Coordinates of C-alpha atoms in Angstrom, one line a residue:
M1 CA -81.3 146.2 212.9
R2 CA -82.4 148.6 215.6
E3 CA -82.0 152.3 214.8
F4 CA -82.5 155.6 216.6
S5 CA -82.0 159.1 215.2
V6 CA -82.4 162.6 216.6
P7 CA -83.1 165.4 214.0
P8 CA -80.9 168.6 214.2
L9 CA -82.3 171.4 216.4
V10 CA -80.0 174.0 214.9
V11 CA -79.3 174.5 211.2
V12 CA -76.0 176.1 210.5
P13 CA -75.4 178.1 207.3
P14 CA -73.1 176.3 204.9
E15 CA -70.5 179.1 204.7
T16 CA -69.9 179.0 208.5
N17 CA -66.5 177.8 209.9
I18 CA -65.0 177.5 213.4
T19 CA -63.6 181.0 213.3
D20 CA -67.1 182.5 213.3
L21 CA -67.5 181.2 216.8
V22 CA -64.8 183.6 218.0
L23 CA -66.3 186.5 216.1
R24 CA -69.7 185.6 217.7
Q25 CA -68.3 186.0 221.2
A26 CA -66.2 189.1 220.4
A27 CA -69.3 190.8 219.1
K28 CA -71.3 190.4 222.3
P29 CA -71.6 193.5 224.5
S30 CA -70.7 191.3 227.5
N31 CA -67.3 190.5 225.9
P32 CA -67.2 187.2 227.7
A33 CA -64.0 185.7 229.2
L34 CA -63.1 182.9 226.8
F35 CA -60.0 181.8 228.8
S36 CA -58.4 182.2 232.2
R37 CA -54.6 182.1 232.6
L38 CA -52.6 181.5 235.8
D39 CA -50.1 184.3 236.3
P40 CA -46.8 184.0 238.0
A41 CA -48.3 185.3 241.3
G42 CA -50.7 182.4 241.3
S43 CA -53.9 184.3 240.4
W44 CA -56.2 183.6 237.5
R45 CA -56.4 186.3 234.8
D46 CA -59.3 186.3 232.4
V47 CA -58.8 186.7 228.7
P48 CA -61.9 188.5 227.2
A49 CA -63.1 187.6 223.7
T50 CA -61.8 190.8 222.1
E51 CA -58.3 190.3 223.5
F52 CA -58.2 186.7 222.3
L53 CA -59.5 187.7 218.8
A54 CA -56.8 190.4 218.5
D55 CA -54.0 188.0 219.3
V56 CA -55.4 185.3 217.1
R57 CA -55.6 187.7 214.2
A58 CA -52.0 188.9 214.8
L59 CA -50.6 185.3 214.8
A60 CA -52.7 184.3 211.8
K61 CA -51.2 187.2 209.8
G62 CA -47.8 185.9 210.9
L63 CA -48.6 182.5 209.5
I64 CA -49.7 184.0 206.2
A65 CA -46.6 186.2 206.0
S66 CA -44.5 183.0 206.7
G67 CA -45.9 181.3 203.6
V68 CA -48.6 179.1 205.2
G69 CA -51.2 178.8 202.5
A70 CA -54.9 178.0 202.5
G71 CA -55.4 174.4 203.3
D72 CA -51.8 173.8 204.4
R73 CA -51.3 171.6 207.4
V74 CA -49.6 172.9 210.5
G75 CA -48.6 170.6 213.5
I76 CA -49.0 171.4 217.2
M77 CA -46.9 169.5 219.7
S78 CA -47.5 170.7 223.2
R79 CA -49.0 170.0 226.6
T80 CA -52.5 171.3 227.3
R81 CA -52.1 175.1 227.8
Y82 CA -53.6 178.4 226.7
E83 CA -51.2 178.8 223.8
W84 CA -52.4 175.5 222.3
S85 CA -55.8 176.9 221.7
L86 CA -54.4 180.3 220.7
V87 CA -52.3 178.7 217.9
D88 CA -55.1 176.3 216.9
F89 CA -57.5 179.2 216.2
S90 CA -54.8 181.2 214.6
I91 CA -54.2 178.3 212.1
W92 CA -57.9 178.3 211.3
F93 CA -58.0 182.1 210.9
A94 CA -55.2 181.7 208.3
G95 CA -57.3 179.2 206.4
A96 CA -55.0 176.3 207.3
V97 CA -55.5 172.9 208.8
S98 CA -54.1 171.9 212.3
V99 CA -52.5 168.6 213.0
P100 CA -52.3 167.8 216.7
I101 CA -49.3 165.8 218.0
Y102 CA -49.2 164.3 221.5
E103 CA -46.4 166.0 223.5
T104 CA -45.0 162.6 224.6
S105 CA -44.6 161.5 221.0
S106 CA -41.3 160.0 219.8
P107 CA -39.4 161.5 216.8
S108 CA -40.7 158.6 214.6
Q109 CA -44.3 159.3 215.7
V110 CA -43.9 163.0 215.0
A111 CA -42.4 162.2 211.6
W112 CA -45.4 160.1 210.8
N113 CA -48.0 162.8 211.6
L114 CA -46.1 165.6 209.9
G115 CA -45.0 163.4 206.9
D116 CA -48.3 161.7 206.3
S117 CA -50.3 165.0 206.5
G118 CA -47.7 166.9 204.4
A119 CA -47.3 169.6 207.0
V120 CA -45.5 172.7 206.1
A121 CA -44.8 174.0 209.6
A122 CA -45.1 173.0 213.2
F123 CA -45.3 174.5 216.7
G124 CA -43.4 172.9 219.6
E125 CA -44.1 173.9 223.2
S126 CA -40.5 173.9 224.6
A127 CA -36.9 173.5 223.4
H128 CA -37.3 169.8 224.0
H129 CA -40.4 169.6 221.7
E130 CA -38.7 171.8 219.1
N131 CA -35.7 169.4 219.1
V132 CA -37.9 166.4 218.7
I133 CA -39.7 168.0 215.8
R134 CA -36.4 168.9 214.1
Q135 CA -35.0 165.4 214.7
A136 CA -38.1 164.0 213.0
V137 CA -37.9 166.4 210.1
T138 CA -34.2 165.7 209.5
A139 CA -34.4 161.9 210.0
E140 CA -37.2 161.5 207.6
G141 CA -36.2 164.2 205.1
L142 CA -39.4 166.1 205.6
T143 CA -38.5 169.0 203.3
A144 CA -42.0 170.3 203.2
V145 CA -41.7 171.5 206.8
Q146 CA -40.3 175.0 206.4
H147 CA -40.8 176.4 209.9
V148 CA -40.7 175.2 213.5
W149 CA -41.9 177.7 216.1
Q150 CA -41.5 177.4 219.9
L151 CA -44.4 178.4 222.1
E152 CA -42.1 179.1 225.1
G153 CA -39.4 180.9 223.1
T154 CA -39.7 183.9 220.8
G155 CA -41.7 182.0 218.1
L156 CA -45.0 183.7 218.8
D157 CA -43.5 187.2 219.0
S158 CA -41.7 186.6 215.7
L159 CA -45.0 185.7 214.1
R160 CA -46.7 188.7 215.4
E161 CA -44.0 190.9 214.1
A162 CA -43.9 189.2 210.7
G163 CA -47.7 189.6 210.4
R164 CA -47.6 193.4 210.4
S165 CA -47.1 193.3 206.6
V166 CA -50.4 191.4 206.0
S167 CA -53.5 193.5 205.5
D168 CA -56.8 193.0 207.4
E169 CA -58.5 192.4 204.0
E170 CA -56.1 189.5 203.2
L171 CA -56.6 187.9 206.6
E172 CA -60.4 188.2 206.3
S173 CA -60.3 186.6 202.8
R174 CA -58.4 183.7 204.3
R175 CA -60.5 183.4 207.4
S176 CA -63.8 183.4 205.6
A177 CA -62.9 181.0 202.8
A178 CA -63.6 177.7 204.5
G179 CA -67.1 176.4 204.9
L180 CA -68.8 173.6 206.8
H181 CA -67.5 170.9 204.5
D182 CA -63.9 172.0 204.5
V183 CA -61.3 170.1 206.7
A184 CA -60.4 171.9 209.9
T185 CA -58.0 169.4 211.4
I186 CA -56.5 166.0 210.8
I187 CA -56.4 164.1 214.0
Y188 CA -54.3 160.9 214.0
T189 CA -55.9 158.0 215.9
S190 CA -53.6 157.1 218.8
G191 CA -54.3 153.5 217.8
T192 CA -54.0 150.4 220.0
T193 CA -52.8 148.6 216.9
G194 CA -51.1 149.5 213.6
R195 CA -50.1 152.9 212.1
P196 CA -52.2 155.9 213.1
K197 CA -54.8 157.0 210.6
G198 CA -55.5 160.7 209.9
C199 CA -59.2 161.5 210.5
E200 CA -60.3 164.5 208.5
L201 CA -62.7 166.4 210.7
T202 CA -64.4 169.4 209.1
H203 CA -65.5 172.8 210.4
G204 CA -69.0 171.4 210.2
N205 CA -68.2 168.5 212.4
F206 CA -67.2 170.9 215.2
V207 CA -69.7 173.8 214.6
E208 CA -72.8 171.8 213.8
L209 CA -72.1 169.3 216.7
S210 CA -71.4 172.2 219.1
D211 CA -74.4 174.3 218.3
N212 CA -76.8 171.3 218.4
A213 CA -75.2 170.1 221.7
L214 CA -75.8 173.5 223.3
A215 CA -79.5 173.2 222.5
I216 CA -79.7 170.3 225.0
I217 CA -76.9 171.0 227.5
G218 CA -77.0 174.8 227.6
E219 CA -77.6 174.6 231.4
I220 CA -74.0 173.2 231.8
V221 CA -72.0 175.0 229.0
H222 CA -72.9 178.7 228.9
E223 CA -71.3 182.1 229.3
K224 CA -71.1 182.0 233.1
A225 CA -69.8 178.5 233.2
K226 CA -66.1 177.6 233.8
T227 CA -64.1 174.5 233.1
I228 CA -60.5 173.4 233.4
M229 CA -58.7 171.4 230.7
F230 CA -56.2 168.8 231.9
L231 CA -56.7 166.1 229.2
P232 CA -54.4 166.3 226.2
L233 CA -55.7 168.8 223.6
A234 CA -54.3 166.5 221.0
H235 CA -57.1 164.2 221.9
V236 CA -60.4 164.7 220.1
F237 CA -62.4 164.8 223.4
A238 CA -60.7 167.8 224.9
R239 CA -60.5 169.4 221.5
Y240 CA -64.2 169.2 220.9
I241 CA -65.0 170.5 224.4
S242 CA -62.7 173.5 223.7
V243 CA -64.7 174.4 220.5
L244 CA -68.0 173.7 222.3
A245 CA -66.9 176.2 225.1
M246 CA -66.0 178.7 222.4
A247 CA -69.5 178.3 220.9
A248 CA -71.0 179.0 224.3
G249 CA -68.7 181.7 225.6
T250 CA -67.6 179.4 228.5
T251 CA -64.4 180.3 230.3
V252 CA -61.6 177.7 229.8
A253 CA -58.5 177.3 232.0
H254 CA -55.7 174.8 231.5
T255 CA -53.5 172.6 233.7
P256 CA -50.4 171.5 231.8
D257 CA -49.1 169.4 234.7
I258 CA -51.6 166.9 236.2
K259 CA -49.7 167.1 239.5
N260 CA -51.1 170.6 239.9
L261 CA -54.6 169.6 239.1
L262 CA -55.9 169.5 242.7
A263 CA -54.5 172.9 243.5
D264 CA -55.8 174.4 240.3
L265 CA -59.3 173.0 240.8
Q266 CA -59.4 174.6 244.3
S267 CA -58.2 178.0 243.1
Y268 CA -60.1 178.1 239.8
E269 CA -63.4 176.7 241.0
P270 CA -64.8 175.3 237.7
T271 CA -68.5 174.6 237.3
F272 CA -67.9 171.5 235.2
I273 CA -65.0 169.2 234.2
L274 CA -64.3 166.6 231.7
A275 CA -62.3 163.4 232.2
V276 CA -61.8 159.8 231.1
P277 CA -63.1 157.1 233.4
R278 CA -59.7 156.3 234.8
V279 CA -59.6 159.8 236.4
F280 CA -62.9 159.2 238.2
E281 CA -61.6 155.8 239.3
K282 CA -58.5 157.5 240.7
V283 CA -60.5 160.2 242.5
Y284 CA -62.6 157.5 244.2
N285 CA -59.7 155.2 245.0
S286 CA -57.6 158.1 246.3
A287 CA -60.4 159.2 248.7
L288 CA -60.9 155.6 249.8
T289 CA -57.1 155.1 250.4
K290 CA -56.8 158.4 252.3
A291 CA -59.8 157.4 254.5
E292 CA -58.4 153.9 255.2
D293 CA -54.9 155.3 256.0
G294 CA -56.6 157.7 258.5
G295 CA -58.5 154.9 260.2
K296 CA -61.8 156.1 258.6
G297 CA -62.2 153.4 256.0
A298 CA -65.4 152.0 257.5
I299 CA -67.0 155.5 257.5
F300 CA -66.1 156.0 253.8
H301 CA -67.4 152.6 252.8
R302 CA -70.8 153.3 254.5
A303 CA -70.8 156.8 252.9
A304 CA -70.1 155.3 249.5
E305 CA -72.8 152.7 249.8
T306 CA -75.3 155.4 251.0
A307 CA -74.4 157.6 248.0
I308 CA -74.9 154.8 245.6
A309 CA -78.2 153.8 247.2
F310 CA -79.4 157.4 247.2
S311 CA -78.6 157.8 243.5
K312 CA -80.4 154.6 242.6
A313 CA -83.4 155.6 244.7
R314 CA -83.6 159.0 243.1
Q315 CA -83.4 157.4 239.7
D316 CA -86.3 155.2 240.6
G317 CA -88.2 158.2 242.1
R318 CA -88.4 156.7 245.7
V319 CA -86.0 158.0 248.4
G320 CA -87.0 156.9 251.9
L321 CA -86.7 159.1 254.9
G322 CA -84.0 157.0 256.5
L323 CA -81.9 157.1 253.4
K324 CA -82.4 160.9 253.2
L325 CA -81.2 161.3 256.8
R326 CA -78.1 159.1 256.3
H327 CA -77.3 160.9 253.1
A328 CA -77.5 164.3 254.8
L329 CA -75.2 163.1 257.6
F330 CA -72.6 161.8 255.1
D331 CA -72.9 165.0 253.1
K332 CA -71.4 166.8 256.0
L333 CA -68.9 164.2 256.9
V334 CA -67.7 163.0 253.5
Y335 CA -69.4 164.3 250.3
G336 CA -69.0 168.0 251.0
K337 CA -65.2 167.5 251.5
L338 CA -65.0 165.6 248.2
R339 CA -66.8 168.4 246.4
A340 CA -64.6 171.0 248.1
A341 CA -61.5 169.2 246.9
M342 CA -62.7 169.7 243.3
G343 CA -63.2 173.4 243.9
G344 CA -66.6 173.4 245.6
H345 CA -68.6 174.5 242.5
V346 CA -68.4 171.5 240.2
A347 CA -72.0 170.3 239.6
H348 CA -71.4 168.3 236.4
A349 CA -68.7 166.2 234.8
V350 CA -68.5 164.8 231.3
S351 CA -67.0 161.3 231.0
G352 CA -65.8 159.8 227.8
G353 CA -63.1 157.6 226.3
G354 CA -64.2 154.4 227.9
P355 CA -66.9 152.8 230.2
L356 CA -67.4 154.5 233.6
G357 CA -69.4 151.7 235.2
E358 CA -72.8 152.0 237.0
R359 CA -71.3 151.8 240.5
L360 CA -69.0 154.8 240.0
G361 CA -71.7 156.7 238.1
H362 CA -74.1 156.3 241.0
F363 CA -71.4 157.1 243.6
F364 CA -70.6 160.5 242.0
Q365 CA -74.3 161.2 241.4
G366 CA -74.9 160.4 245.0
I367 CA -72.3 162.9 246.3
G368 CA -73.7 165.7 244.3
L369 CA -71.6 165.5 241.1
Q370 CA -73.6 164.5 238.1
V371 CA -71.4 162.6 235.7
L372 CA -72.8 162.6 232.2
E373 CA -71.3 159.7 230.4
G374 CA -71.0 159.9 226.6
Y375 CA -69.6 157.9 223.8
G376 CA -67.6 158.6 220.6
L377 CA -64.4 158.2 218.7
T378 CA -61.9 160.3 216.9
E379 CA -63.8 159.6 213.7
T380 CA -67.0 161.1 215.3
T381 CA -65.5 164.3 216.6
A382 CA -65.8 162.8 220.0
P383 CA -69.5 162.5 221.1
I384 CA -72.1 160.5 219.2
T385 CA -74.2 160.1 222.3
V386 CA -74.4 161.6 225.7
N387 CA -76.5 161.6 228.8
T388 CA -78.1 165.0 229.6
P389 CA -79.0 166.5 232.9
S390 CA -82.7 166.3 232.1
R391 CA -82.6 162.6 231.1
I392 CA -79.9 160.3 232.4
K393 CA -79.6 156.5 232.6
I394 CA -76.5 155.7 234.6
G395 CA -74.6 152.9 233.0
S396 CA -75.6 154.0 229.5
V397 CA -73.8 156.4 227.3
G398 CA -76.9 158.4 226.6
K399 CA -78.9 159.1 223.4
P400 CA -77.6 160.4 220.1
L401 CA -76.9 164.2 220.0
P402 CA -79.3 166.2 217.7
G403 CA -78.3 165.7 214.1
N404 CA -77.0 162.2 214.7
A405 CA -78.2 158.6 214.4
V406 CA -77.2 155.2 215.8
K407 CA -77.9 151.8 214.4
I408 CA -77.1 148.3 215.8
A409 CA -76.0 145.9 213.1
D410 CA -77.0 142.2 213.2
D411 CA -73.7 141.3 214.8
G412 CA -74.2 143.9 217.5
E413 CA -71.8 146.5 216.1
I414 CA -72.7 150.2 216.7
L415 CA -73.0 152.2 213.4
A416 CA -73.2 156.0 213.4
K417 CA -74.3 158.6 210.9
G418 CA -74.8 162.4 211.2
V419 CA -73.0 165.7 211.7
C420 CA -70.4 164.2 214.0
V421 CA -69.0 161.7 211.5
M422 CA -65.7 162.5 209.8
R423 CA -65.2 163.2 206.1
G424 CA -62.8 160.3 205.8
Y425 CA -59.3 159.1 206.4
Y426 CA -56.7 161.5 204.9
Q427 CA -55.4 160.1 201.6
R428 CA -56.8 156.6 202.4
D429 CA -59.8 156.1 200.3
D430 CA -59.5 152.4 200.7
L431 CA -59.8 152.6 204.5
T432 CA -62.6 155.2 204.2
A433 CA -64.5 152.8 202.0
E434 CA -64.0 150.0 204.5
A435 CA -65.3 152.1 207.4
F436 CA -68.6 153.0 205.8
T437 CA -71.6 151.0 204.6
D438 CA -74.4 153.0 202.9
G439 CA -73.3 156.1 204.7
W440 CA -73.1 154.5 208.1
F441 CA -69.8 154.5 209.9
H442 CA -68.6 151.3 211.6
T443 CA -67.5 152.2 215.1
G444 CA -66.0 148.8 215.9
D445 CA -67.8 148.8 219.2
I446 CA -70.4 146.3 220.4
G447 CA -73.5 147.6 222.1
R448 CA -77.3 147.7 222.4
L449 CA -80.0 150.2 222.0
D450 CA -83.0 150.5 224.3
D451 CA -86.5 151.6 223.4
E452 CA -85.8 155.2 224.4
G453 CA -82.7 155.5 222.3
F454 CA -80.1 155.1 225.0
V455 CA -77.0 153.3 224.0
W456 CA -75.2 150.7 226.2
I457 CA -71.6 149.8 225.3
T458 CA -70.6 146.1 225.7
G459 CA -67.0 146.1 224.3
R460 CA -64.8 146.4 221.2
K461 CA -65.6 144.1 218.3
K462 CA -61.9 143.4 217.5
E463 CA -61.2 142.6 221.2
I464 CA -63.7 139.8 221.5
I465 CA -61.8 136.7 222.6
V466 CA -62.8 133.3 221.1
T467 CA -61.6 130.4 223.3
A468 CA -60.5 127.1 222.0
G469 CA -63.9 125.8 223.0
G470 CA -65.6 128.4 220.8
K471 CA -66.9 130.7 223.5
N472 CA -67.0 134.4 222.8
V473 CA -65.7 136.5 225.6
I474 CA -65.8 140.3 225.9
P475 CA -62.8 141.3 228.0
A476 CA -64.1 144.7 229.2
L477 CA -66.9 143.1 231.2
L478 CA -64.3 141.6 233.5
E479 CA -61.5 144.2 233.2
D480 CA -63.5 147.2 234.2
Q481 CA -64.7 145.5 237.4
I482 CA -61.3 144.4 238.5
R483 CA -59.6 147.7 237.6
A484 CA -62.1 149.7 239.7
D485 CA -60.3 148.5 242.9
A486 CA -57.6 150.9 244.3
L487 CA -55.0 148.1 244.4
V488 CA -55.2 147.5 240.6
S489 CA -53.8 149.7 237.9
Q490 CA -54.5 147.8 234.7
V491 CA -56.0 144.4 233.7
L492 CA -55.7 142.6 230.4
V493 CA -57.9 139.5 229.8
V494 CA -56.4 137.0 227.4
G495 CA -57.5 133.6 226.1
D496 CA -57.9 133.7 222.3
N497 CA -57.7 130.1 221.0
R498 CA -56.8 129.0 224.5
P499 CA -58.4 126.4 226.7
F500 CA -59.5 129.0 229.3
I501 CA -59.6 132.7 230.1
G502 CA -56.6 134.2 231.9
A503 CA -55.5 137.7 232.9
L504 CA -52.5 139.9 233.4
V505 CA -52.8 142.4 236.3
T506 CA -50.7 145.4 237.2
L507 CA -50.6 147.0 240.7
D508 CA -51.2 150.7 241.3
Q509 CA -47.9 152.1 242.5
E510 CA -49.4 155.1 244.3
A511 CA -51.9 153.1 246.3
L512 CA -49.7 150.0 246.9
P513 CA -47.6 151.3 250.0
G514 CA -50.8 152.3 251.9
W515 CA -52.4 149.0 251.0
L516 CA -49.4 147.1 252.2
Q517 CA -49.3 148.9 255.5
R518 CA -53.0 148.2 256.2
H519 CA -52.3 144.5 255.6
N520 CA -49.3 144.5 257.9
L521 CA -46.8 144.2 255.1
P522 CA -43.7 146.5 254.7
A523 CA -44.6 149.7 252.9
D524 CA -41.3 149.6 251.0
T525 CA -42.1 146.3 249.3
T526 CA -41.2 146.6 245.6
L527 CA -43.5 145.8 242.7
E528 CA -41.5 142.7 242.0
Q529 CA -41.9 141.5 245.6
A530 CA -45.6 142.4 245.7
A531 CA -46.3 140.5 242.5
T532 CA -45.4 137.2 244.2
N533 CA -46.6 138.0 247.7
P534 CA -49.3 135.5 248.8
V535 CA -51.4 138.2 250.5
V536 CA -51.4 140.5 247.4
K537 CA -52.1 137.5 245.2
A538 CA -55.0 136.5 247.4
A539 CA -56.5 140.0 247.3
V540 CA -56.3 140.0 243.5
Q541 CA -57.9 136.6 243.4
D542 CA -60.8 137.9 245.5
L543 CA -61.3 140.7 243.0
I544 CA -61.3 138.2 240.1
T545 CA -63.7 135.9 241.9
A546 CA -66.1 138.7 242.4
A547 CA -65.9 139.8 238.8
N548 CA -66.4 136.2 237.7
T549 CA -69.9 136.2 239.2
S550 CA -71.0 138.5 236.4
V551 CA -70.2 136.1 233.6
S552 CA -70.7 132.4 232.8
Q553 CA -68.3 129.7 233.9
A554 CA -66.9 129.5 230.4
E555 CA -66.1 133.3 230.4
A556 CA -64.6 133.4 233.9
I557 CA -61.0 134.0 234.6
K558 CA -59.4 130.8 235.6
S559 CA -55.8 131.9 236.1
F560 CA -53.9 135.2 236.4
R561 CA -50.4 136.7 236.7
I562 CA -49.4 139.9 238.4
V563 CA -46.9 141.7 236.2
P564 CA -44.1 143.4 238.2
A565 CA -44.4 146.6 236.2
D566 CA -47.2 148.9 235.2
F567 CA -48.6 149.5 231.7
T568 CA -47.9 153.1 230.9
E569 CA -47.8 155.4 227.9
A570 CA -44.0 155.7 228.4
S571 CA -43.6 151.9 228.3
G572 CA -45.5 151.8 225.1
H573 CA -48.4 149.9 226.6
L574 CA -51.0 152.6 226.9
T575 CA -52.4 155.1 224.4
P576 CA -52.4 158.8 225.4
S577 CA -56.1 158.4 226.3
M578 CA -55.1 155.6 228.8
K579 CA -56.3 152.7 226.7
V580 CA -54.3 149.4 226.8
K581 CA -52.5 148.5 223.6
R582 CA -53.5 144.9 223.7
A583 CA -51.3 143.6 220.9
Q584 CA -48.2 145.3 222.3
V585 CA -48.8 144.0 225.9
M586 CA -49.3 140.5 224.6
K587 CA -46.1 140.7 222.5
D588 CA -44.0 142.1 225.4
F589 CA -45.4 139.7 228.0
E590 CA -45.6 136.7 225.7
T591 CA -43.4 134.5 228.0
V592 CA -45.6 135.4 231.0
I593 CA -48.7 134.4 229.1
E594 CA -47.2 131.2 227.9
E595 CA -46.0 130.3 231.4
M596 CA -49.6 130.9 232.7
Y597 CA -51.1 128.5 230.2
S598 CA -48.4 125.8 230.6
A599 CA -48.5 125.8 234.4
P600 CA -50.9 123.6 236.4
R601 CA -54.1 125.5 237.1
P602 CA -54.7 126.3 240.8

């Protein structure tokens, strides 16, 4: 077994909890802006630390007055917005435990999160969310849930008013009671299979991980930095970054509706962003599609290849004069416009939740946006490892953060230990015992560790396909390459106990009309028509053929089918973090898969 550990750089006192981070910022003479909110006039208004602290205290008192006790669980069902964080910190100030719920969740999913955690209250963003919560409570007889407050209604004001009866001393007693080892939140894994499990993340998981991370990425996350949240705060990645930002005094803005992201980026001008790989793929493919639609596709392709070559040359420490000149030219023609579209001040981006791929990593690095790829799970409070500005290996997910260790088991599985790892699964000692061996958490991911401690992810252990011929195939190696093209939305490689490897492919509905026009096909061609169109099928075959060159003949995709619909969260085929639910897709498209294997091979 190979192992690499990084000792902690910061030792946090055991009586510390997340609320101390707010007090830390409010005590600064600079009174940093912790948040920025978009007002009705379209201007961003900063929320200084003292203002945020005062409102958090008022709401926390309201929770106490409403009967929320120390250690009680409180649900939050909302889009990503300022009030999400406001309520989150208020729950912690009241000594309670927050339970995030994705705002797209069905009543049965809401009922599971609230029921399994034993929640006593919940917040819903709108009347719709409040209704979903109340439906869940009624349908499942969740009598423990005594209150449902609405963020957009009068719920917060009613809490502020109710809290007037609670003394400062009582609030402080509640706030300061939790320590590093106490549970701060129970986050349910979105899960690509089975019932979600409640991961108990402690105050220490967040505080120790944040303070140690700041010791190595302080040049990105600091008091003068700005970021904008558009990923779901119910997801551990965004949640961790929000606490990290609090630890640093970084200003955080929110975009509840992804359709407004481009406008918000340009008006807010963040210095760093965070996203899952699919977002970076979309940015690249959208820029490519726009260039091709405008007759400038060739220029963009040359610019992209130059950016990639420039990044690779810089990584190797040898950038030739000709490459420098080409890069400078394309910086004026292409790269500068891409940076301007993201606000003009973004120098860094953090990518997590899946593999980014070397090509995309080098592209963004080459245009002047350093994408720092990291790796982690809900069970590890998001990051176990991350690339840093001072030491980056594109294609890897970086080295363990201080206070953490990584080990590669004999079967290639990545094991983790350290300040990032959860306490356990809520009320599931059996699952917790299965997940740990001698203190090491089994991530379920396959990877390798190089001599410098950088981790490289290969795929998910449970997703490995074993063909009828006994060949082990890692789907992600093929899927990630094919999905990177603008024409493709999702790819699912299949072939377990089958004679050969096949694939289901979905088309990108946004990119499809432009692609069709460029190939002299009607732009109004439907997904159903496109799925059987010979030109479209030939294009997908070309992508598959190219991807097949990276694997052996036995691992190559021999047949595929284009599915005339996309895999989405709404259809039940994607998790909220945009990962494909393999079991569900294979169940729903069983007839398509069976037809593919029964048909004569091309």
